[in-house]
Structures are given as C-alpha cells and as structure tokens.
Amino acid sequence: MADASVVRAAPRQYAWIALMWIRAALAYPASFWTLTVAGAIITGLDFVGIAIMFTTIDTLGDFGLREIALLYGATGVALGLADMAIGSVEQIGHHVRTGSLDTMLTRPVPLLVQVCADRFALRRLGRISQSAVVLAWAAVPIDWTPARVAVTLMMLVAGLGIFFAFFVAFSCIQFWTADASELANAFTYGGNTMTQYPLTVFPREVVLSLTFLLPVAFVNWYPSLYVLGREDPFGMPSWFAFLSPAVALALLALAALAWRTGVRHYTSTGS
Amino acid sequence: MALIDATDLSRTFVVRRKDAGRRSLRRRREEVHAVHGVTFSVEPGEMVGYIGPNGAGKSTTIKMLTGILVPTGGRLTVAGVEPSRHRTELARRIGVVFGQRTTLWWDLPLRDSFELLQKIYAIEPARYRENLDAFVTLLELGDLLDTPVRQLSLGQRMRGDITAALLHDPEVLYLDEPTIGLDVVSKGRLREFLRTLNAERGTTLLLTTHDLQDIEALCDRVIVIDHGTLAYDGTLAGLHGRGGSMRTLVVDLVDEAPAISVPGASVRRVEGPRQWLSFPADASAAPVVAAVAASYAVADLSIQEPDIEDVIRELYSRS
C-alpha cells in the first residue's frame, strides 16, 4: 500500500511533470499570454456584471459590493488554484477511452499524480490573479486583526482543499461511465458560481444543503462572515467559521476513498 | 529462476447483455473467460512470441503481466513479484510498448518526453545519456529529437516509443503488436533492432503480433492462445508441423498447361498459366521448385508463407 516514501516522492514527481508542461506552454509565448489574459477577462466579466448591478442597487441580499467582492475573490482564488493544480483529473474518462490510463499504470508514479499533473495549465494564473485582485480590493476597508488574517488564509487553503476533493471525487464517476465529466463540472464550477453571491439571496433550504449536503458554504461563506464581523443571517453557530479545514479534510478523505475504489474498479474490469 | 511464471492464470469478465429473445429490460449477467487456466514460464533472455487470433486473450494477458489488470484466478509472478500488487515497483523493471497507441506525450518533443522519463524512473544521468545515445543511433532518431510526437510518422513514433520503454534498462520488454501498420522497411529495421537488443543486453522480449514474419525473424519460441486457453507452446517449426500448415508455391508458366504433377506438392488451383501448389511448411521449397523447373517452362515463381490465422485454424481443425 501507499507507504511513506511513495507519499514523499509524490510532490517532486508532480513538479517534474508540471514543469515539463509549463516549459512546453512557454515555448509559444504569444499563445500562452493570449490564453492567460483571455482567462482573466472572461472570469473578470462575472464580477463586472455584479458591479454593474450595483449602479442601480446598494445591497444584494443585505451585502454591499465590497463584501460580495470578498466572497467572490475567496471562492475564485480557491477554485482557480484547485483547477490549476488538479483540474486535469477531469480528463480521466478520456484517459480510459484512449488507453493512456494503461500507460500511466505502467509507470512508477502514483496514478493520481500523473493524472493531475497531465497538461498542467499555467495559463489558469490569469483567472487566479483576477480573483486575487478582487479579493485585495475587498480587503481594503476591512478592520484587520491577527485572527481575521488567520481566518482569511485558512479560508483560502480550506477552499482549495474542498474544491480539490470535489474535482477528484466527482471525476471518479468516470471510472464507471467514461463520459461523465460534465457532472463534475456541475459541482465544481456550479458550486463556485453559487458561492460568488451572498447566500442570503437563496432560500433557507438551499443554504442548508450548501452547508450539510454539498458543503461549498465552507469555502467562503462562513469564514467570510467572521472576517466581515457579521452575524450569521441564518442563525448558524459562529464557530462554523472555523470548521472549514475540518470539512476540507473530511471531503479529502472521501475523495481518496472514491479514488481508490475507482482505480480498483478499473484494474478489476480493465474498462 | 523464471522471469515470468504463470500458473493456471485466469481472467473472467462479467458482462451484462440484454436478453435477445425476451421483451424485458432485465439484463443477463454473463461470464466471459478472456484467459482461462494458462500456464507458462519465461526464462531471462528469451524472445517469446505470444500469438493468437483477435479476441484470443493476448491483450488481457499483457495487462495482467504488467499489473494493470488483476487476475481472477491462478498465480502470476514477474521478476519475483505479483504484478497487480506491486505494480509501481515492478514498473521500474519492465518496459511496455503498445503498437496501437503511444506512451509518449503527444504535444511534446521526444527529447522532453525522454528527459521526464529519466526523472520519473530515477535513471542515473550517465546511464541515461549512454542509453539515449545508443538508442538514438540504433533507431536513427537523431534528427527527430526536437519534433513533437504528434508530427512523427507511425514508424518514427514507434521508434520513439521503444526508446522510451528501454531507457531505464528493463529486464523484460512487452511489445503489443509492435509492427502493426509499419511499412516493410520499418518492420525490418525494428526486428533487427530487437534482435540486437536481446543479443547485446539480454533483454527478455515478449511480443504479441499478427505478423508471422515477426515471429520468424525474432522468436525461438511461440505461445499460441485461442479462446483464452493455451493451444501451443514450443518452437515455430513445431507449430507448423503440428498444425500441418502448408506453404504455397505460385508458378507462372509460359503457356497454359494441365495441373502440374511433381512429388511432394499438390495443385490447389489453376487459373490460366498460373498455378498454386501446396507443400508442407516444414519441408524445403528447393526440391519442389527444382522439380517444377525441370519439367515445365516457367516464367516466374514465388512462395507464400502460411499466415498465423491459417496455422491456428489448422491447429484447431485437427484437434
């Protein structure tokens, strides 16, 4: 089974593969920068849309534009980092169909490392930096305390973990049905879109399901309420703000289980 | 100790099929024995041809040997370990080439792929350079190192794939249909290379193929699998003898003539001045050719080898 040396070697092996793809992408600088800037503009338009709404309204779900920017920026950075780091895991169905999964299985590197690092796309930095700019703009008026700084960092790391788990877990379905990549998108990008807005715009039932069923509310909502110094509008306990890392770890454990089950299914059916 | 040791190796798949006759949505579970009770062992340094018709279980066996697929029955060890349990560990000691698809990174130049493999397999830099130089020279890859894989021709890509599979000095190299789709010259070059590899480095080769000439050029030993079971394990000559397979002498006479009559061969077909004569594959063609040339005015002669499908068909129709 996965002993310590395998785990220790994994980040290095990941870096080798990712670096090779980065070098390959940078071999065509014009194409790289076009795609990077285009990525930033496309995702940036989401926020421009929200900002334009605010020329006619002052609050959305009782939240101001800067507060929404915090939510938007946090989920954007978390999803962007997860997407860049391991978004390629969505291609698992493609690897099954073309047989490249078999090739990967004959290499002395853990399969998850190979699948995630495959076609590593540095151009996603465009999207990430756009979200980071929005986040920085949101941070300006906040009354920063050490605790709030810590919760913000925790929010970004835990958010990355949660999206990481979603990417892996929902991609595993493709071990059974090779064409299910859209399903994973519904949860990752869909979850991201929902959390770009204050959850107060949704009915209570939606908020409950985003907390307990598909816990994307822990990506940004609960920690952001703490950072903004706001009471929970739905009356959830205030310590939910600190729960994000635990939620992330639990989801990562489930994702690891799903991955193992998926790989075992593949090696026992070969299709 | 044997490098590959398979005892009663089996792999069963469960497939669900719609019931044909009945108007029901229920699907029937059906067991398919892709590989069934196969026993063989391969010693270090052997060159073994693993042949059989389509769907016979060749690829399933290769997948079990590499650890990609878990056997459902029997015992299998490769280089002393159970492949499916020690897949990652075994990966450093084996090389795999799939003829129908590349193991290289499609968008990257060969050189980048090779350098990444050096790191992944932790190949010592001096050894890596030595191997790369050797294979680049032998396989004439020098001008292609900076070309992205997707721009390579099939034959060039295959040479790249073989280099990639050998950089880490594997003890055994599995080749799944290595010559499929290659032109005659490329096939010849590839066979020459594999012979050199085996002779100079002692690399064990196990190849599946449809091309009997691959086997003739490379393998002292043939394992025939059909419908998942072992049909034959021995020399190629023995296989021809066992299957009673025939070679064909095609004779173009100067003028039309009645069926040729010579000892050791029989006419199978006559079409104008052209006649097809069959003779046993393990017999020499020389006396037949000499007898024909002595009694008839011959414009041209050619010999057709039996193909693998025919040999196996014969093998089965007799048993």
Coordinates of C-alpha atoms in Angstrom, one line a residue:
Chain A
M1 CA 0.0 0.0 0.0
A2 CA 1.0 3.7 -0.1
D3 CA 4.0 3.8 2.2
A4 CA 5.8 6.9 3.3
S5 CA 8.4 7.0 0.6
V6 CA 5.7 7.0 -2.1
V7 CA 3.9 9.9 -0.5
R8 CA 7.2 11.8 0.0
A9 CA 8.2 11.4 -3.7
A10 CA 4.8 12.5 -5.0
P11 CA 5.2 16.3 -4.8
R12 CA 8.5 16.1 -6.6
Q13 CA 7.1 13.8 -9.3
Y14 CA 4.2 16.1 -9.7
A15 CA 6.5 19.1 -10.1
W16 CA 8.6 17.3 -12.8
I17 CA 5.6 16.6 -14.9
A18 CA 4.0 20.1 -14.3
L19 CA 7.3 21.8 -15.2
M20 CA 7.5 20.0 -18.4
W21 CA 4.1 21.2 -19.4
I22 CA 4.9 24.7 -18.3
R23 CA 8.0 24.7 -20.5
A24 CA 6.0 23.3 -23.4
A25 CA 3.4 26.1 -23.0
L26 CA 6.1 28.8 -22.7
A27 CA 7.6 27.6 -26.0
Y28 CA 4.7 29.5 -27.6
P29 CA 4.7 32.8 -25.6
A30 CA 2.1 34.6 -27.7
S31 CA -0.4 31.8 -27.4
F32 CA 0.3 31.5 -23.7
W33 CA -0.2 35.1 -22.9
T34 CA -3.3 35.4 -25.1
L35 CA -4.9 32.5 -23.3
T36 CA -3.9 33.7 -19.8
V37 CA -5.2 37.3 -20.4
A38 CA -8.4 35.9 -22.0
G39 CA -9.0 33.7 -19.0
A40 CA -8.6 36.7 -16.7
I41 CA -11.0 38.8 -18.8
I42 CA -13.7 36.0 -19.1
T43 CA -13.9 35.4 -15.4
G44 CA -13.4 39.1 -14.7
L45 CA -16.6 39.8 -16.6
D46 CA -18.5 37.9 -13.9
F47 CA -17.5 40.5 -11.4
V48 CA -18.1 43.4 -13.8
G49 CA -21.6 42.1 -14.1
I50 CA -22.1 42.2 -10.3
A51 CA -20.5 45.7 -10.1
I52 CA -22.9 46.9 -12.9
M53 CA -25.9 45.7 -10.9
F54 CA -24.7 47.8 -8.0
T55 CA -25.1 51.0 -10.1
T56 CA -28.8 50.6 -9.5
I57 CA -28.9 48.7 -6.2
D58 CA -27.0 49.4 -2.9
T59 CA -27.1 46.0 -1.4
L60 CA -27.7 42.4 -2.7
G61 CA -29.1 40.1 0.0
D62 CA -28.1 42.8 2.5
F63 CA -24.5 42.7 1.4
G64 CA -22.5 45.6 -0.1
L65 CA -20.3 45.3 -3.2
R66 CA -17.0 45.2 -1.2
E67 CA -18.4 42.4 0.9
I68 CA -19.5 40.4 -2.1
A69 CA -16.0 41.0 -3.6
L70 CA -14.6 39.2 -0.6
L71 CA -16.9 36.2 -1.2
Y72 CA -16.2 36.3 -5.0
G73 CA -12.4 36.7 -4.6
A74 CA -12.1 33.9 -2.0
T75 CA -14.0 31.3 -4.0
G76 CA -12.3 32.4 -7.2
V77 CA -8.8 32.0 -5.8
A78 CA -9.7 28.7 -4.2
L79 CA -11.3 27.2 -7.3
G80 CA -8.6 28.7 -9.6
L81 CA -5.8 27.1 -7.6
A82 CA -7.6 23.8 -7.3
D83 CA -8.3 23.9 -11.1
M84 CA -4.7 24.7 -12.0
A85 CA -3.3 22.1 -9.6
I86 CA -5.5 19.2 -10.3
G87 CA -8.2 20.2 -12.8
S88 CA -6.8 17.7 -15.3
V89 CA -8.3 14.9 -13.2
E90 CA -11.5 15.6 -15.1
Q91 CA -9.8 14.0 -18.1
I92 CA -9.9 10.6 -16.5
G93 CA -12.6 9.4 -18.8
H94 CA -10.6 10.5 -21.8
H95 CA -7.6 8.5 -20.4
V96 CA -9.8 5.5 -20.0
R97 CA -11.2 5.7 -23.6
T98 CA -7.8 6.3 -25.3
G99 CA -5.9 3.8 -23.2
S100 CA -3.5 6.4 -21.9
L101 CA -4.6 5.3 -18.4
D102 CA -2.9 1.9 -19.1
T103 CA 0.3 3.7 -20.0
M104 CA 0.2 5.7 -16.8
L105 CA -0.4 2.5 -14.8
T106 CA 2.9 1.1 -16.2
R107 CA 4.9 4.0 -14.8
P108 CA 6.5 4.1 -11.4
V109 CA 4.5 7.2 -10.3
P110 CA 1.2 7.2 -8.4
L111 CA -1.7 7.4 -10.9
L112 CA -3.3 10.4 -9.2
V113 CA -0.1 12.4 -9.5
Q114 CA 0.2 11.6 -13.2
V115 CA -3.5 12.3 -14.0
C116 CA -3.5 15.6 -12.1
A117 CA -0.2 16.9 -13.4
D118 CA -1.0 15.9 -17.0
R119 CA -1.4 19.0 -19.2
F120 CA -0.7 21.3 -16.2
A121 CA -2.1 24.7 -17.4
L122 CA -0.1 27.6 -16.0
R123 CA -2.4 29.9 -18.0
R124 CA -5.0 29.5 -15.3
L125 CA -2.9 32.0 -13.4
G126 CA -4.9 34.6 -15.4
R127 CA -8.1 33.6 -13.7
I128 CA -6.5 33.3 -10.3
S129 CA -4.8 36.7 -10.4
Q130 CA -8.1 38.3 -11.5
S131 CA -9.8 36.8 -8.4
A132 CA -6.8 37.8 -6.2
V133 CA -7.2 41.4 -7.4
V134 CA -10.9 41.4 -6.5
L135 CA -10.0 39.9 -3.1
A136 CA -7.4 42.6 -2.5
W137 CA -9.9 45.3 -3.3
A138 CA -12.3 43.7 -0.9
A139 CA -9.7 43.6 1.8
V140 CA -9.1 47.4 1.8
P141 CA -11.8 48.5 4.2
I142 CA -11.7 45.5 6.5
D143 CA -10.6 46.1 10.1
W144 CA -7.8 43.6 10.1
T145 CA -6.9 41.7 13.3
P146 CA -4.5 38.8 13.6
A147 CA -7.5 36.4 13.9
R148 CA -9.1 37.8 10.8
V149 CA -5.9 37.4 8.8
A150 CA -5.5 33.9 10.0
V151 CA -9.2 33.0 9.1
T152 CA -8.7 34.5 5.7
L153 CA -5.6 32.4 5.0
M154 CA -7.4 29.3 6.4
M155 CA -10.4 30.1 4.2
L156 CA -8.2 30.1 1.0
V157 CA -6.4 26.9 2.0
A158 CA -9.6 25.0 3.1
G159 CA -11.4 26.3 0.0
L160 CA -8.7 24.9 -2.2
G161 CA -9.0 21.6 -0.3
I162 CA -12.8 21.4 -0.7
F163 CA -12.6 22.1 -4.5
F164 CA -9.7 19.6 -4.7
A165 CA -11.9 17.0 -3.1
F166 CA -14.8 17.8 -5.4
F167 CA -12.7 17.6 -8.5
V168 CA -11.3 14.2 -7.6
A169 CA -14.5 12.6 -6.1
F170 CA -16.8 13.6 -9.0
S171 CA -14.2 12.7 -11.6
C172 CA -14.0 9.2 -10.2
I173 CA -17.5 8.6 -11.6
Q174 CA -15.8 8.4 -15.0
F175 CA -14.2 5.1 -14.0
W176 CA -17.7 3.7 -14.3
T177 CA -19.1 5.9 -17.1
A178 CA -16.4 7.5 -19.2
D179 CA -18.5 10.4 -20.3
A180 CA -19.4 12.0 -17.0
S181 CA -17.0 14.9 -17.0
E182 CA -19.9 17.4 -17.2
L183 CA -21.2 16.1 -13.9
A184 CA -18.0 17.0 -12.1
N185 CA -18.3 20.5 -13.6
A186 CA -21.8 20.9 -12.3
F187 CA -20.4 20.6 -8.8
T188 CA -17.1 22.4 -9.0
Y189 CA -17.9 25.3 -11.3
G190 CA -21.6 25.3 -10.3
G191 CA -20.6 25.4 -6.6
N192 CA -18.2 28.3 -7.4
T193 CA -21.0 30.3 -9.1
M194 CA -23.4 29.8 -6.2
T195 CA -20.8 31.0 -3.7
Q196 CA -19.9 34.1 -5.7
Y197 CA -23.1 35.6 -4.2
P198 CA -24.1 36.1 -0.6
L199 CA -26.1 33.1 0.4
T200 CA -28.8 35.4 1.7
V201 CA -30.2 35.7 -1.8
F202 CA -31.1 32.0 -1.6
P203 CA -34.0 30.3 0.4
R204 CA -33.0 28.7 3.7
E205 CA -33.3 25.2 2.2
V206 CA -30.6 26.0 -0.4
V207 CA -28.3 27.3 2.3
L208 CA -28.8 24.2 4.4
S209 CA -28.0 21.9 1.5
L210 CA -24.9 24.0 0.7
T211 CA -23.8 23.6 4.3
F212 CA -24.6 19.9 5.0
L213 CA -25.0 18.2 1.7
L214 CA -22.6 19.8 -0.7
P215 CA -20.7 21.9 1.8
V216 CA -19.4 24.7 -0.5
A217 CA -20.6 27.2 2.0
F218 CA -17.5 26.4 4.0
V219 CA -15.3 27.5 1.0
N220 CA -16.0 31.2 1.7
W221 CA -19.4 32.0 3.3
Y222 CA -18.8 31.0 6.9
P223 CA -15.2 32.3 7.2
S224 CA -16.1 35.5 5.3
L225 CA -18.9 36.2 7.8
Y226 CA -16.3 36.1 10.6
V227 CA -13.8 38.3 8.6
L228 CA -16.6 40.8 7.9
G229 CA -17.7 40.7 11.5
R230 CA -21.2 39.8 10.7
E231 CA -23.8 37.7 12.5
D232 CA -24.9 34.6 10.6
P233 CA -28.2 35.7 8.9
F234 CA -29.5 32.1 9.1
G235 CA -28.6 31.7 12.8
M236 CA -25.9 29.1 12.3
P237 CA -23.4 29.0 15.2
S238 CA -20.5 31.4 14.8
W239 CA -17.9 28.6 15.2
F240 CA -18.9 27.4 11.7
A241 CA -16.3 29.9 10.6
F242 CA -13.5 27.7 11.9
L243 CA -14.9 24.5 10.7
S244 CA -13.7 24.8 7.1
P245 CA -10.4 22.9 7.5
A246 CA -12.2 20.0 9.2
V247 CA -14.8 19.9 6.3
A248 CA -12.0 20.0 3.8
L249 CA -10.1 17.2 5.5
A250 CA -13.3 15.1 5.7
L251 CA -14.1 15.7 2.0
L252 CA -10.5 14.9 1.0
A253 CA -10.7 11.6 2.9
L254 CA -13.9 10.8 1.0
A255 CA -12.3 11.8 -2.3
A256 CA -9.3 9.5 -1.5
L257 CA -11.7 6.6 -0.9
A258 CA -13.6 7.3 -4.1
W259 CA -10.3 7.4 -6.0
R260 CA -9.1 4.1 -4.6
T261 CA -12.4 2.5 -5.3
G262 CA -12.3 3.9 -8.8
V263 CA -8.8 2.6 -9.6
R264 CA -9.6 -0.8 -8.0
H265 CA -12.7 -1.0 -10.2
Y266 CA -10.6 -0.1 -13.3
T267 CA -7.9 -2.7 -12.5
S268 CA -10.5 -5.3 -11.9
T269 CA -12.5 -4.7 -15.1
G270 CA -10.0 -3.1 -17.4
S271 CA -12.6 -0.8 -18.9
Chain B
M1 CA 14.6 -18.7 -11.7
A2 CA 11.9 -17.9 -14.3
L3 CA 11.4 -14.3 -15.0
I4 CA 7.7 -14.8 -15.8
D5 CA 5.8 -17.6 -14.1
A6 CA 2.1 -18.0 -14.8
T7 CA 0.3 -21.0 -13.3
D8 CA -3.3 -21.7 -14.2
L9 CA -3.7 -17.9 -14.9
S10 CA -7.3 -16.9 -15.5
R11 CA -9.3 -13.7 -16.0
T12 CA -13.0 -13.7 -16.1
F13 CA -15.1 -10.7 -17.0
V14 CA -18.7 -10.2 -16.1
V15 CA -20.6 -8.6 -18.9
R16 CA -24.3 -7.6 -18.9
R17 CA -26.2 -8.4 -22.0
K18 CA -29.7 -7.5 -23.0
D19 CA -31.8 -10.6 -23.3
A20 CA -32.3 -11.1 -27.0
G21 CA -35.5 -13.1 -27.3
R22 CA -37.5 -11.7 -24.4
R23 CA -39.1 -8.3 -24.3
S24 CA -37.7 -7.4 -21.0
L25 CA -35.4 -4.7 -19.7
R26 CA -33.6 -7.0 -17.5
R27 CA -30.0 -7.7 -18.5
R28 CA -28.4 -11.0 -18.1
R29 CA -25.1 -11.4 -16.4
E30 CA -22.7 -13.4 -18.4
E31 CA -19.2 -14.6 -17.6
V32 CA -16.6 -14.3 -20.3
H33 CA -13.4 -16.3 -19.8
A34 CA -10.9 -14.0 -21.5
V35 CA -8.0 -16.0 -20.2
H36 CA -8.6 -19.5 -18.9
G37 CA -6.1 -21.7 -17.0
V38 CA -3.0 -20.6 -18.9
T39 CA 0.3 -21.9 -17.6
F40 CA 3.7 -20.9 -19.0
S41 CA 7.0 -19.6 -17.8
V42 CA 9.7 -17.4 -19.5
E43 CA 13.3 -17.5 -18.6
P44 CA 15.5 -14.4 -18.7
G45 CA 16.9 -13.6 -22.2
E46 CA 14.1 -15.5 -24.1
M47 CA 12.3 -14.0 -27.0
V48 CA 8.8 -15.3 -27.0
G49 CA 6.0 -14.7 -29.5
Y50 CA 2.6 -14.6 -27.9
I51 CA 0.1 -15.1 -30.7
G52 CA -3.5 -15.9 -31.3
P53 CA -6.5 -14.6 -33.3
N54 CA -8.3 -11.3 -32.3
G55 CA -10.0 -11.6 -29.0
A56 CA -8.0 -14.7 -28.0
G57 CA -6.8 -13.1 -24.8
K58 CA -3.4 -11.7 -25.8
S59 CA -4.0 -8.1 -24.5
T60 CA -5.7 -9.4 -21.4
T61 CA -2.6 -11.4 -20.6
I62 CA -0.3 -8.5 -21.3
K63 CA -2.4 -6.3 -18.9
M64 CA -2.1 -8.9 -16.2
L65 CA 1.7 -9.3 -16.8
T66 CA 2.1 -5.5 -16.4
G67 CA -0.1 -5.3 -13.3
I68 CA -2.8 -3.2 -15.0
L69 CA -5.4 -5.9 -14.6
V70 CA -5.9 -8.2 -11.6
P71 CA -6.2 -11.9 -12.4
T72 CA -9.3 -13.7 -11.2
G73 CA -7.6 -17.0 -10.9
G74 CA -4.2 -18.7 -10.8
R75 CA -0.8 -17.5 -9.8
L76 CA 1.4 -15.0 -11.6
T77 CA 4.8 -13.7 -10.7
V78 CA 7.0 -11.4 -12.8
A79 CA 10.6 -10.8 -11.6
G80 CA 9.6 -12.5 -8.4
V81 CA 6.6 -10.3 -7.5
E82 CA 2.9 -10.3 -8.1
P83 CA 2.4 -7.7 -10.7
S84 CA -1.0 -6.3 -9.6
R85 CA 0.1 -5.9 -6.0
H86 CA 3.5 -4.4 -6.8
R87 CA 2.6 -2.5 -9.9
T88 CA 4.5 0.7 -9.2
E89 CA 7.6 -1.2 -8.0
L90 CA 7.5 -3.6 -11.0
A91 CA 7.2 -0.6 -13.4
R92 CA 10.8 0.2 -12.9
R93 CA 11.8 -3.3 -14.1
I94 CA 9.6 -3.6 -17.2
G95 CA 9.1 -1.8 -20.4
V96 CA 5.8 -1.7 -22.3
V97 CA 5.2 -0.7 -25.9
F98 CA 1.6 -0.7 -27.3
G99 CA 1.7 -0.6 -31.1
Q100 CA -1.7 1.0 -31.4
R101 CA -1.1 3.9 -29.2
T102 CA 1.8 6.0 -28.0
T103 CA 3.2 6.1 -24.5
L104 CA 4.8 9.4 -25.2
W105 CA 3.4 12.8 -24.5
W106 CA 1.6 13.8 -27.7
D107 CA 2.4 17.6 -27.7
L108 CA 5.9 17.4 -26.5
P109 CA 9.2 16.9 -28.4
L110 CA 10.7 13.4 -28.0
R111 CA 13.6 14.9 -26.1
D112 CA 11.3 16.4 -23.4
S113 CA 9.5 13.0 -23.0
F114 CA 12.8 11.2 -22.6
E115 CA 14.1 13.7 -20.0
L116 CA 10.9 13.4 -18.0
L117 CA 11.2 9.6 -18.1
Q118 CA 14.8 9.9 -16.8
K119 CA 13.5 11.7 -13.7
I120 CA 10.4 9.5 -13.2
Y121 CA 12.4 6.3 -13.4
A122 CA 15.3 7.9 -11.5
I123 CA 17.8 6.8 -14.2
E124 CA 21.3 7.7 -13.3
P125 CA 22.3 10.7 -15.6
A126 CA 25.4 9.0 -17.1
R127 CA 23.5 5.8 -17.8
Y128 CA 20.6 7.8 -19.3
R129 CA 23.0 9.6 -21.7
E130 CA 24.7 6.3 -22.6
N131 CA 21.3 4.6 -23.3
L132 CA 19.9 7.6 -25.2
D133 CA 22.9 7.9 -27.4
A134 CA 22.8 4.1 -28.1
F135 CA 19.1 4.0 -29.0
V136 CA 19.2 7.3 -30.9
T137 CA 22.0 5.9 -33.1
L138 CA 20.5 2.4 -33.5
L139 CA 17.0 3.7 -34.2
E140 CA 18.1 6.7 -36.2
L141 CA 16.3 9.2 -34.1
G142 CA 18.9 12.0 -34.2
D143 CA 17.0 14.4 -36.4
L144 CA 13.7 13.8 -34.7
L145 CA 14.5 14.6 -31.0
D146 CA 13.1 18.1 -31.2
T147 CA 9.9 17.2 -33.1
P148 CA 6.7 17.0 -31.2
V149 CA 5.4 13.4 -31.1
R150 CA 2.2 14.3 -33.0
Q151 CA 4.2 15.3 -36.0
L152 CA 6.0 12.0 -36.2
S153 CA 5.1 9.3 -38.7
L154 CA 3.9 6.0 -37.3
G155 CA 7.3 4.3 -37.8
Q156 CA 9.2 7.2 -36.2
R157 CA 6.8 7.3 -33.3
M158 CA 7.2 3.6 -32.8
R159 CA 11.0 4.0 -32.6
G160 CA 10.5 6.8 -30.1
D161 CA 8.1 4.6 -28.0
I162 CA 10.6 1.8 -28.0
T163 CA 13.4 4.1 -26.8
A164 CA 11.1 5.4 -24.1
A165 CA 10.4 1.9 -22.9
L166 CA 14.1 1.0 -22.8
L167 CA 15.8 4.0 -21.2
H168 CA 15.5 2.5 -17.7
D169 CA 17.1 -0.8 -18.7
P170 CA 14.1 -3.0 -18.1
E171 CA 14.6 -6.7 -17.6
V172 CA 11.7 -7.6 -19.8
L173 CA 10.1 -5.7 -22.7
Y174 CA 6.5 -6.3 -23.6
L175 CA 5.5 -5.4 -27.2
D176 CA 1.9 -5.4 -28.1
E177 CA 1.6 -5.5 -31.9
P178 CA 4.9 -3.5 -32.4
T179 CA 4.9 -3.8 -36.2
I180 CA 1.2 -3.1 -36.9
G181 CA 0.8 -0.5 -39.7
L182 CA 4.5 -0.2 -40.4
D183 CA 6.0 -0.5 -43.9
V184 CA 8.2 -3.3 -44.9
V185 CA 11.5 -1.4 -44.4
S186 CA 10.5 -0.1 -41.0
K187 CA 9.4 -3.6 -39.9
G188 CA 12.7 -5.0 -41.0
R189 CA 14.7 -2.3 -39.1
L190 CA 12.6 -2.8 -36.0
R191 CA 13.2 -6.6 -36.0
E192 CA 16.9 -6.0 -36.5
F193 CA 16.9 -3.7 -33.5
L194 CA 15.1 -6.1 -31.2
R195 CA 17.4 -8.9 -32.1
T196 CA 20.4 -6.7 -31.3
L197 CA 18.8 -5.6 -28.0
N198 CA 18.2 -9.2 -27.0
A199 CA 21.7 -10.3 -28.0
E200 CA 23.7 -7.4 -26.5
R201 CA 21.7 -6.6 -23.4
G202 CA 19.9 -9.9 -22.7
T203 CA 16.6 -8.1 -22.5
T204 CA 13.7 -10.6 -22.4
L205 CA 11.1 -10.0 -25.1
L206 CA 7.5 -11.0 -25.1
L207 CA 5.6 -9.8 -28.2
T208 CA 2.1 -10.2 -29.5
T209 CA 1.7 -10.0 -33.2
H210 CA -0.4 -10.9 -36.2
D211 CA 2.6 -11.0 -38.4
L212 CA 4.2 -14.4 -38.6
Q213 CA 7.3 -12.9 -40.1
D214 CA 7.9 -11.0 -36.8
I215 CA 7.9 -14.4 -35.1
E216 CA 10.1 -16.0 -37.7
A217 CA 12.6 -13.2 -37.5
L218 CA 12.7 -12.9 -33.7
C219 CA 11.3 -15.7 -31.7
D220 CA 12.7 -19.2 -30.9
R221 CA 9.5 -19.9 -29.0
V222 CA 5.9 -19.4 -29.7
I223 CA 2.9 -19.5 -27.3
V224 CA -0.4 -19.7 -29.1
I225 CA -3.5 -18.7 -27.2
D226 CA -7.0 -19.2 -28.5
H227 CA -10.3 -18.6 -26.8
G228 CA -8.4 -17.8 -23.7
T229 CA -6.6 -21.2 -23.4
L230 CA -3.1 -22.2 -24.3
A231 CA -3.1 -24.0 -27.6
Y232 CA 0.6 -24.5 -28.2
D233 CA 3.9 -23.7 -26.5
G234 CA 7.1 -24.6 -28.4
T235 CA 9.2 -23.8 -31.5
L236 CA 7.8 -22.2 -34.6
A237 CA 8.8 -25.2 -36.7
G238 CA 7.0 -27.4 -34.3
L239 CA 3.9 -25.3 -34.6
H240 CA 3.9 -25.7 -38.4
G241 CA 4.4 -29.4 -38.1
R242 CA 1.6 -29.7 -35.5
G243 CA -0.8 -27.5 -37.4
G244 CA 0.1 -29.3 -40.7
S245 CA 0.3 -25.9 -42.2
M246 CA 1.2 -25.5 -45.9
R247 CA 3.3 -23.1 -47.9
T248 CA 2.2 -22.2 -51.3
L249 CA 4.3 -22.1 -54.5
V250 CA 2.8 -19.8 -57.1
V251 CA 4.0 -20.9 -60.6
D252 CA 3.6 -18.7 -63.7
L253 CA 4.0 -21.0 -66.7
V254 CA 4.9 -19.7 -70.1
D255 CA 1.8 -21.3 -71.5
E256 CA -1.4 -22.7 -70.1
A257 CA -1.0 -26.3 -69.1
P258 CA -2.9 -29.0 -67.2
A259 CA -2.3 -29.3 -63.5
I260 CA 1.4 -29.7 -62.7
S261 CA 2.4 -33.1 -61.2
V262 CA 5.5 -33.1 -59.1
P263 CA 6.4 -35.2 -56.0
G264 CA 5.9 -33.5 -52.6
A265 CA 3.4 -30.9 -53.7
S266 CA -0.2 -30.8 -54.9
V267 CA -2.0 -28.3 -57.1
R268 CA -4.7 -26.4 -55.3
R269 CA -5.8 -24.0 -58.0
V270 CA -5.3 -23.4 -61.7
E271 CA -6.0 -20.0 -63.4
G272 CA -4.8 -19.7 -67.0
P273 CA -1.0 -20.1 -67.0
R274 CA -0.8 -19.5 -63.2
Q275 CA -1.0 -22.5 -60.8
W276 CA -0.9 -22.7 -56.9
L277 CA 0.9 -25.7 -55.4
S278 CA 0.7 -26.6 -51.7
F279 CA 3.5 -28.3 -49.8
P280 CA 4.2 -28.8 -46.1
A281 CA 5.6 -25.7 -44.4
D282 CA 8.3 -27.7 -42.6
A283 CA 9.6 -29.1 -45.9
S284 CA 12.2 -27.3 -48.1
A285 CA 10.9 -25.5 -51.1
A286 CA 14.0 -26.3 -53.1
P287 CA 13.2 -29.8 -54.4
V288 CA 9.6 -28.7 -55.3
V289 CA 11.0 -25.7 -57.2
A290 CA 13.6 -27.8 -58.9
A291 CA 11.1 -30.5 -60.0
V292 CA 8.7 -27.9 -61.4
A293 CA 11.5 -26.1 -63.3
A294 CA 12.9 -29.4 -64.7
S295 CA 9.6 -30.5 -66.3
Y296 CA 7.8 -27.2 -67.2
A297 CA 8.6 -23.9 -68.9
V298 CA 8.4 -21.5 -66.0
A299 CA 8.1 -17.7 -66.4
D300 CA 8.1 -16.8 -62.7
L301 CA 7.9 -18.4 -59.2
S302 CA 7.0 -17.1 -55.8
I303 CA 6.5 -18.7 -52.4
Q304 CA 3.7 -17.6 -50.0
E305 CA 4.2 -18.3 -46.3
P306 CA 1.2 -19.5 -44.3
D307 CA -0.2 -16.8 -42.1
I308 CA -0.8 -17.1 -38.5
E309 CA -4.5 -17.3 -38.7
D310 CA -4.3 -20.2 -41.1
V311 CA -1.8 -22.1 -38.9
I312 CA -4.1 -21.7 -35.9
R313 CA -7.2 -22.6 -37.8
E314 CA -5.4 -25.7 -39.0
L315 CA -4.2 -26.4 -35.4
Y316 CA -7.8 -26.3 -34.2
S317 CA -9.5 -28.2 -37.0
R318 CA -7.2 -31.1 -36.3
S319 CA -7.5 -31.3 -32.6

